[in-house]
XYZ file of C-alpha atoms in Angstrom:
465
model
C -5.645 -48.427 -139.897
C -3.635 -51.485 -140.903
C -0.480 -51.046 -142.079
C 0.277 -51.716 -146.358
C 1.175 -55.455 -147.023
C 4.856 -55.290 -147.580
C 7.059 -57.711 -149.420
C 11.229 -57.400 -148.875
C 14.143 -59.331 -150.924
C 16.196 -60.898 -148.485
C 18.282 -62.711 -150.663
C 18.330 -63.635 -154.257
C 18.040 -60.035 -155.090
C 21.123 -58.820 -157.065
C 22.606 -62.534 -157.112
C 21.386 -65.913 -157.743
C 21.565 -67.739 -154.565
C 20.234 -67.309 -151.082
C 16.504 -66.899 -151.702
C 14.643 -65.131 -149.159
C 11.689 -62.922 -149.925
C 9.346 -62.210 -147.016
C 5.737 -61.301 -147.297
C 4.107 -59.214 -144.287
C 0.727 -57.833 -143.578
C -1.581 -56.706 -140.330
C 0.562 -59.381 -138.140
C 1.540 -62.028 -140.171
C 4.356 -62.812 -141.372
C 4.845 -65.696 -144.172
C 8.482 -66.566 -145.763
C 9.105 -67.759 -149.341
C 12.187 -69.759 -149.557
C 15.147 -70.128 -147.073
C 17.859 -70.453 -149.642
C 21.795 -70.479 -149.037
C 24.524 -68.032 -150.429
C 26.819 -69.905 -152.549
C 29.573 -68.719 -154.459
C 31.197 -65.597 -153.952
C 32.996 -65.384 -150.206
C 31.304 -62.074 -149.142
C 27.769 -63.783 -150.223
C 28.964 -67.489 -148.168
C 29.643 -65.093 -145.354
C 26.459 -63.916 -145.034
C 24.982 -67.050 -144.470
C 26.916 -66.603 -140.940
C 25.742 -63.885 -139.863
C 22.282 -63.079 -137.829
C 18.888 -63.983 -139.623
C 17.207 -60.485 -141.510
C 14.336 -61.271 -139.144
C 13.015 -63.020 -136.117
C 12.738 -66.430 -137.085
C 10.058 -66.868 -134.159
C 7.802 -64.086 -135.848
C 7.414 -65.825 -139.058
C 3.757 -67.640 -139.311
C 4.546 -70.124 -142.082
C 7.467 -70.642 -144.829
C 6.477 -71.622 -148.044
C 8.513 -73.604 -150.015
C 9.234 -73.141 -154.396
C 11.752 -76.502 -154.471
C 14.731 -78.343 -152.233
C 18.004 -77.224 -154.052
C 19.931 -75.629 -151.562
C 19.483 -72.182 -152.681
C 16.532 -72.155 -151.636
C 16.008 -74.156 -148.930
C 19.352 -74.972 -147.466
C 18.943 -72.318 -144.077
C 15.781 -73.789 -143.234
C 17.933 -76.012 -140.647
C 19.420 -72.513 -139.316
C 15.619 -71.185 -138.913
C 14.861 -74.021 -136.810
C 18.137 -73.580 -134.770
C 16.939 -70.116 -134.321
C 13.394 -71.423 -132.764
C 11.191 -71.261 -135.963
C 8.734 -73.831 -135.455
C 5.698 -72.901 -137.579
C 5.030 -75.159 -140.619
C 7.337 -75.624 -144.021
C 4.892 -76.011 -146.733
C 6.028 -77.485 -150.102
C 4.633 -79.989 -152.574
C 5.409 -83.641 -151.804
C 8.263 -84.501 -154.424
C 10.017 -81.549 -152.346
C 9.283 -83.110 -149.246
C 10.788 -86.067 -150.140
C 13.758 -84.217 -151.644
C 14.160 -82.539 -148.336
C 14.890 -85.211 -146.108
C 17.620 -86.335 -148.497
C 19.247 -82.644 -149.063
C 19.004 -80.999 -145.686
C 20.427 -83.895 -143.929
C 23.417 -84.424 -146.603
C 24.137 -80.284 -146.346
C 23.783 -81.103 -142.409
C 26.357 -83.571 -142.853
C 28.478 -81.649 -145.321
C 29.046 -78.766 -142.853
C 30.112 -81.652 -140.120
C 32.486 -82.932 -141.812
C 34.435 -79.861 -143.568
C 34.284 -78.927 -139.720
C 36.009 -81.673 -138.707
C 37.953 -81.986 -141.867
C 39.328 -78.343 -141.272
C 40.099 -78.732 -137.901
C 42.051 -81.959 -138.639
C 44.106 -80.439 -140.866
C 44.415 -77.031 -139.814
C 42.875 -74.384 -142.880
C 40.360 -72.849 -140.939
C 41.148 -69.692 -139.806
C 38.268 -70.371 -136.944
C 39.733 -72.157 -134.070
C 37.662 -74.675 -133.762
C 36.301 -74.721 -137.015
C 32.056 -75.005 -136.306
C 29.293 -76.130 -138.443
C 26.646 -73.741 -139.488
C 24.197 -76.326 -138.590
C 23.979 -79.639 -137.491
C 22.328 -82.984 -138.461
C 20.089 -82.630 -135.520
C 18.744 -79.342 -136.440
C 17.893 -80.938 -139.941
C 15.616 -83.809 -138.590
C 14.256 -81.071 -136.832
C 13.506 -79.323 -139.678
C 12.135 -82.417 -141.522
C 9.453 -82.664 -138.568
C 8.037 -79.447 -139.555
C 7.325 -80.068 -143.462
C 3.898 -80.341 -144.339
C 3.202 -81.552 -147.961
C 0.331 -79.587 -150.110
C -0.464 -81.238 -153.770
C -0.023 -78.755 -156.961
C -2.998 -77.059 -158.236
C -5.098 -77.153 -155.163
C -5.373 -74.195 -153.222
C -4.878 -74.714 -149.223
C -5.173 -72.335 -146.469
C -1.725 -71.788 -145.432
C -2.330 -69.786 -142.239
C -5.449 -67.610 -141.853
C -5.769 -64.940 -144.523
C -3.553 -66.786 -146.739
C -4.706 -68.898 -149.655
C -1.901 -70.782 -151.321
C -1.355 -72.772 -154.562
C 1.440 -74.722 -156.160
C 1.888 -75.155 -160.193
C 4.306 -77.300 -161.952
C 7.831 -75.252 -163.034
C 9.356 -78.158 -164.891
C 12.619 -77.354 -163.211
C 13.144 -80.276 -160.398
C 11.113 -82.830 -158.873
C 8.537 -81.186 -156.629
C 9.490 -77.499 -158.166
C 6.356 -75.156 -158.091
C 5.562 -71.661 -158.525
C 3.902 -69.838 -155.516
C 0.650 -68.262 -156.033
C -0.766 -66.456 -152.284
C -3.535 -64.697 -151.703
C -3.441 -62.846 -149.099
C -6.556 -60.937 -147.458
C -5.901 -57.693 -146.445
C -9.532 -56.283 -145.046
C -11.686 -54.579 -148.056
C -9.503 -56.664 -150.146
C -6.803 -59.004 -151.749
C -3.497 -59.556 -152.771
C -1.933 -62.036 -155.013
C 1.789 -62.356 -154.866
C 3.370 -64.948 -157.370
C 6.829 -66.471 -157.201
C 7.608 -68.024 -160.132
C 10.660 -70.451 -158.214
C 13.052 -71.427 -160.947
C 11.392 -71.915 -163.860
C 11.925 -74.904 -166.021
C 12.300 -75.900 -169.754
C 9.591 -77.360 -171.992
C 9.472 -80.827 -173.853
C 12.267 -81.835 -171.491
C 12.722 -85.043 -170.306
C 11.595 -86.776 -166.973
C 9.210 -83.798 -165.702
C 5.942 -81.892 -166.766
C 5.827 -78.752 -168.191
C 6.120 -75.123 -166.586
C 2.282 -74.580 -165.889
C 0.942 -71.176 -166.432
C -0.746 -68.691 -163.792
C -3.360 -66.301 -164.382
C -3.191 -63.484 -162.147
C -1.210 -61.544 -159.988
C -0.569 -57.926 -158.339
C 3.055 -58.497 -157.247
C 4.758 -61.039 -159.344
C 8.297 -62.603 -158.261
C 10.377 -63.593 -161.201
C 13.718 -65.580 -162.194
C 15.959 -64.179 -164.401
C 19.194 -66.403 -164.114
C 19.191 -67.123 -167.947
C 17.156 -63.504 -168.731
C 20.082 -62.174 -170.927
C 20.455 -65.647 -173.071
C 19.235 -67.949 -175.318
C 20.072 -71.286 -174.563
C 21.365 -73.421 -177.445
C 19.625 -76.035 -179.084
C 19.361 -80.160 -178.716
C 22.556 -81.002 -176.347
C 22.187 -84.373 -177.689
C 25.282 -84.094 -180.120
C 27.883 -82.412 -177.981
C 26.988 -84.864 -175.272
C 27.968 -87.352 -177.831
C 30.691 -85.706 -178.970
C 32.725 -85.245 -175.688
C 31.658 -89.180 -174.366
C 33.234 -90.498 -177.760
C 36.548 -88.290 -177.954
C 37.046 -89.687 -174.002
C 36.800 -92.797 -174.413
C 38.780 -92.597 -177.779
C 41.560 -91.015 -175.915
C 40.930 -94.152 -172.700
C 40.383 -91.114 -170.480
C 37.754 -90.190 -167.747
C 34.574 -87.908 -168.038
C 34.293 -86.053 -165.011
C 30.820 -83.978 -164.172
C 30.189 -81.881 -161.436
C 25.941 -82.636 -161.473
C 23.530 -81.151 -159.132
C 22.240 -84.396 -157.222
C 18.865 -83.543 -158.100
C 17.582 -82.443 -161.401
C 20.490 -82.505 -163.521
C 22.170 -85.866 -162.582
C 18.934 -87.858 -163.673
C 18.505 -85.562 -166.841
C 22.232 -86.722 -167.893
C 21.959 -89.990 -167.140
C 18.425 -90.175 -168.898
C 20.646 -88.861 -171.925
C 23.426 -91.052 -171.806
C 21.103 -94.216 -172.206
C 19.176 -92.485 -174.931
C 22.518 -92.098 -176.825
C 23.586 -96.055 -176.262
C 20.547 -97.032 -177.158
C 20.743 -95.353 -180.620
C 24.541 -96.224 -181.104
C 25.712 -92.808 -180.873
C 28.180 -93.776 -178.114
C 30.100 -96.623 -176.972
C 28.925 -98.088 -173.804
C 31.438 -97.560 -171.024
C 31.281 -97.663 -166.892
C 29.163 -94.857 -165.659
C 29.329 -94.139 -161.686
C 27.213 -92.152 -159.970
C 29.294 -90.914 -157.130
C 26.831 -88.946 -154.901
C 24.756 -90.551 -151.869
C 22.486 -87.897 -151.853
C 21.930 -88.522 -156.416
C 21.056 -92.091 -155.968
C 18.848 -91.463 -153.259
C 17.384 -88.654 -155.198
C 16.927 -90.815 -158.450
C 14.897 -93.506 -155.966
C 12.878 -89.951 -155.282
C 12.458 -89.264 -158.615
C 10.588 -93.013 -159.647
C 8.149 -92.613 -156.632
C 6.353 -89.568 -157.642
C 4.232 -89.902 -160.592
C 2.868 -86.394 -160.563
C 5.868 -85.160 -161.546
C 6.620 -87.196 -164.914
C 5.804 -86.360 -168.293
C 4.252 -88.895 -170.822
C 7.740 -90.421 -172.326
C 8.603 -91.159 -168.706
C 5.145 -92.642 -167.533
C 5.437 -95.125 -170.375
C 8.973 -96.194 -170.092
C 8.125 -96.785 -166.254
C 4.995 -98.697 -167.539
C 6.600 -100.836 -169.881
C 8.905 -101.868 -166.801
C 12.408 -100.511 -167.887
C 14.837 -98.363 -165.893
C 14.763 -94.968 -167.676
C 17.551 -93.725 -165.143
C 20.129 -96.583 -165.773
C 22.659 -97.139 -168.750
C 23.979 -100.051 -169.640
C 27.167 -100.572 -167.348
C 25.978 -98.923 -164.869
C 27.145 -98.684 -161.416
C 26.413 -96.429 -157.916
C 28.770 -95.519 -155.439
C 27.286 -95.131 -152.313
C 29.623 -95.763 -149.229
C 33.119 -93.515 -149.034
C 35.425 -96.359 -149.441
C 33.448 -97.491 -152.796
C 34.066 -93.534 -153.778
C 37.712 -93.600 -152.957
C 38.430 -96.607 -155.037
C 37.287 -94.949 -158.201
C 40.425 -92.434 -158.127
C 42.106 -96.058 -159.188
C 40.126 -96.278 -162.303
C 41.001 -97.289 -165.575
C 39.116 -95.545 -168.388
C 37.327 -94.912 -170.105
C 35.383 -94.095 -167.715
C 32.259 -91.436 -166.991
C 31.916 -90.362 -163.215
C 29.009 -87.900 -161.747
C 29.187 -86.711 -158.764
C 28.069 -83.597 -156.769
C 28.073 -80.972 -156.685
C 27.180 -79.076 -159.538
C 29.578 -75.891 -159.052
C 31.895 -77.708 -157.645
C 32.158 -76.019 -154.495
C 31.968 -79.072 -152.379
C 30.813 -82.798 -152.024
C 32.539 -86.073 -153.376
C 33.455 -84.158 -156.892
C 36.644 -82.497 -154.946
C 38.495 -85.335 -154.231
C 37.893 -87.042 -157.906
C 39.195 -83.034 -158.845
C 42.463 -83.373 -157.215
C 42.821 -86.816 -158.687
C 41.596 -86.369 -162.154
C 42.450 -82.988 -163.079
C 46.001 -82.768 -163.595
C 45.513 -86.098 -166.412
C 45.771 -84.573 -169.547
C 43.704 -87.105 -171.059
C 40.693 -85.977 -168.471
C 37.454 -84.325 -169.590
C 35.705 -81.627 -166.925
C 32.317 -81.224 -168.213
C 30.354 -78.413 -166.867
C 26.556 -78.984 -167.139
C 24.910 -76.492 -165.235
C 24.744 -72.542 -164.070
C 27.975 -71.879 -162.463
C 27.947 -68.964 -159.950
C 30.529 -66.215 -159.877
C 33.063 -67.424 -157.040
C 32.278 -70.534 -157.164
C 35.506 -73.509 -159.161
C 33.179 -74.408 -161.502
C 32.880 -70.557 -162.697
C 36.645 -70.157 -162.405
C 37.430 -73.461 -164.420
C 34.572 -72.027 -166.854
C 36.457 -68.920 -167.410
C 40.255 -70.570 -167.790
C 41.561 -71.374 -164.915
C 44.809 -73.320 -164.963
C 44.585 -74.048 -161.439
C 42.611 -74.518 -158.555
C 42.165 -74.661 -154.689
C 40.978 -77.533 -153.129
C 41.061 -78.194 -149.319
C 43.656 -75.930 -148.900
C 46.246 -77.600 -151.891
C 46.572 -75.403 -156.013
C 45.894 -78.445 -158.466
C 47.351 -78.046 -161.513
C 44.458 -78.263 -164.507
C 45.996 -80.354 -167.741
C 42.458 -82.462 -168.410
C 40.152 -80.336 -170.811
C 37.179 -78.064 -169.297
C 33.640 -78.405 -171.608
C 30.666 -77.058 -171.473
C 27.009 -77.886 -172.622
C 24.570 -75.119 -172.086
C 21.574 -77.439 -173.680
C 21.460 -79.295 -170.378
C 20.012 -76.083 -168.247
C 17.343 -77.080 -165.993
C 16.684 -73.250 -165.685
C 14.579 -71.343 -168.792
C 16.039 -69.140 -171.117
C 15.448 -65.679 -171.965
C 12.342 -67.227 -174.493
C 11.207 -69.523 -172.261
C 10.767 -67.078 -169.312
C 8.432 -64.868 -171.589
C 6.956 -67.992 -172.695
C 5.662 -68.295 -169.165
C 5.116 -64.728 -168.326
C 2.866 -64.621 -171.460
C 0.201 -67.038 -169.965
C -0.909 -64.352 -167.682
C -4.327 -63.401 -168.259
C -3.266 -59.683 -167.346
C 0.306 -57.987 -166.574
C 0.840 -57.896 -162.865
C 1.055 -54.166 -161.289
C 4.440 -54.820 -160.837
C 7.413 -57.421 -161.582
C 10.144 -57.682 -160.057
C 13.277 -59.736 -161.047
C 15.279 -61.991 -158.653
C 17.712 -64.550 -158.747
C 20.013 -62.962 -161.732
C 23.198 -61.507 -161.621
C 23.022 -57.730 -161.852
C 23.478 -56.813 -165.212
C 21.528 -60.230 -165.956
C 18.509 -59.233 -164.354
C 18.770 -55.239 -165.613
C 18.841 -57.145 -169.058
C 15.653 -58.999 -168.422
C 13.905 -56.219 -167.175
C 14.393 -54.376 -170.275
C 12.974 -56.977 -172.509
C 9.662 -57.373 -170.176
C 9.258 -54.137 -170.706
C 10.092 -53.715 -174.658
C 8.783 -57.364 -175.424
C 5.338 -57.914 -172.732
C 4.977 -53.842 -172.173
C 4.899 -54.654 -168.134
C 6.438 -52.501 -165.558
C 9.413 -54.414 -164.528
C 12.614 -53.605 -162.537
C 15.590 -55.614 -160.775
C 14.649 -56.457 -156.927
C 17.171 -54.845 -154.917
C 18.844 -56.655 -151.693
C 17.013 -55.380 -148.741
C 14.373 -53.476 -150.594
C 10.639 -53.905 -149.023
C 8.532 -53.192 -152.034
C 4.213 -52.102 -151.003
C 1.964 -54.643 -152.620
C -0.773 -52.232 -154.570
């Protein structure tokens, strides 16, 4: 008799980051996501340590979208011999070849940066992967469209639907035969925003016996049109000759901001000063962005029709080599820089950190979810001073937040998409929340849709029924 199909939570579960949740059945074996632990030391450790499974027994990953969350261990996989396909939609793809070779590159060179100067407590200091093992990885990405259903590996039927939330992000719908019958497990991803700029809408799905569901914002209402405070904080800088510095995930929320920066000229809501985009792997993912069609919503077709640059302001500039980066610590403002990354837990956005920080006349403008662990949370909650590369830097600039500018869906906005279900799943679970985040949620499926819904726990293997 053939065993139960089985799905565990091998990340994500309990925390945000690091999603890994592996579906098995008869002998197959299929992986959603291959996400990285960021924030919290004990959670970056674990991306050390051995792999939850055999990376050769796994028959196929499948792939929700390329931030590094869930996607960035994929290179690790392959170092561990994985060499079955990496499905994904082809705005992911394209993603992909940008972000796993830039984290490849990152973990080079704080490698060689810590061994240079010493701060490791690892003698040598060694990458967790390399740039080799990421064009390896690229070589096994095959691209599937959204909405049409392809046969992943035999007995498993697979089908990608818009989320809204990056380029190329998609919900997972499998079906997976299991003898005398089927199962449909459904991973929502991370779940967009609707009537947002740039991308399509979160698409609905009909059906499904296990369901997989994001809860980062589950406990919270985001609030409304950013449009203002955006303003707001851009005006009082460059009233005060200062420089607004933003920690922006390279893909999603950099091109969102930007979009909304040009909006704001344009209307004569701000004046028009020198904005830099200080991240490699941003300007290459704005290129990205332009080149995939099936992504865009209407106001973004047009503008693209009528032959403007909808990801462009006015003085505009992009900073792509190191040296070009280093020269903007000798900026006069005002002045707006983006760079990555978004939590600030690596990237270009240190170095501009150490320099722009201790000015009392800077603005630190905090766009985006900001894990616990992570400077971006700590600066959130107060902090008066930070580590970078092994140096405290004294915080005088101001620290600001916008919570409009979420690319992930609210508490609302998650039921909104829950609620186009034709029929409750058997069961939902809840990943990628904090704790008491995702305990919240669960509460409010169950008060609010009636479904039976719990937290995933870390480890747990949970019977599809």
């Amino acid at each position: 008799m053939p065993n139960k199909p089985t799905i565990q939570f091998l990340g994500a579960a309990g925390t945000v980051t690091g999603s890994k949740h592996l579906i098995t059945w008869d002998d197959q074996r299929v992986l959603l996501d291959c996400g990285m632990f960021q924030g919290l030391k004990a959670l970056r450790e674990r991306n050390w340590k051995p792999l939850p499974f055999d990376p050769k027994s796994l028959n196929a990953v499948i792939l929700s979208h390329a931030h590094i969350d869930h996607s960035g261990l994929l290179p690790l996989l392959v170092r561990n011999q994985y060499r079955g396909p990496i499905y994904c939609t082809p705005g992911t793809a394209d993603l992909l070849k940008v972000m796993l070779r830039d984290s490849a590159y990152l973990q080079e060179e704080q490698a060689s940066h810590a061994n240079r100067y010493g701060y490791s407590k690892h003698k040598p200091a060694l990458p967790l992967y390399t740039v080799a093992d990421a064009e390896a990885t690229i070589d096994l990405v095959e691209e599937r469209p959204y909405v049409e259903p392809f046969r992943a590996i035999p007995g498993c039927d697979v089908t990608f639907r818009h989320t809204g939330h990056i380029l190329g992000s998609a919900s997972v719908d499998a079906e997976l035969d299991c003898g005398s019958t089927s199962k449909r497990v459904v991973f929502s991803g991370d779940l967009g925003r609707w009537d947002r700029p740039i991308l399509r809408d979160p698409v609905a799905v009909p059906s499904a016996d296990i369901l997989l569901c994001e809860s980062t914002y589950g406990d919270k209402e985001h609030p409304g049109e950013p449009t203002e405070d955006l303003a707001r904080i851009v005006r009082d800088t460059a009233q005060d000759g200062g420089v607004l510095l933003v920690p922006a995930f390279a893909v999603g929320r950099t091109q969102e901001l930007v979009w909304r920066l040009r909006q704001l000229e344009d209307d004569d809501k701000i004046p028009v000063v020198p904005v830099y985009v200080d991240s490699p792997m941003a300007i290459r993912s704005t290129e990205i962005y332009e080149r995939h069609p099936e992504d865009h919503d209407l106001d973004m077709k047009q503008i693209s029709r009528d032959g403007d640059e909808p990801l462009e302001t006015r003085q505009f500039a992009l900073t792509r080599h190191r040296n070009e980066s280093k020269r903007l610590n000798e900026l006069r403002g005002p002045a707006i820089i983006i760079s990555a990354s978004g939590m600030a837990t690596g990237g270009r956005i240190l170095h501009h950190m150490k320099r722009w920080l201790p000015d009392r006349r800077t603005r630190f403008l905090l766009v985006g979810y900001q894990a616990d662990g992570t400077r971006g949370r700590a600066l959130l909650e107060g902090a008066r001073e930070i580590k970078i590369h092994g140096q405290m830097v004294k915080v005088r600039g101001s620290v600001e937040r916008i919570n409009g500018l979420s690319a992930h869906g609210d508490r609302s906005e998650l039921l909104r998409w829950m609620r186009g279900f034709e029929q409750p799943p058997r069961r939902t679970y809840l990943v990628h929340g904090e704790p008491e985040v995702a305990a919240a949620f669960a509460e409010t499926v169950k008060q609010e849709l009636k479904w039976r819904a719990r937290p995933a726990k870390d480890r747990q293997k949970a019977v599809i029924s």
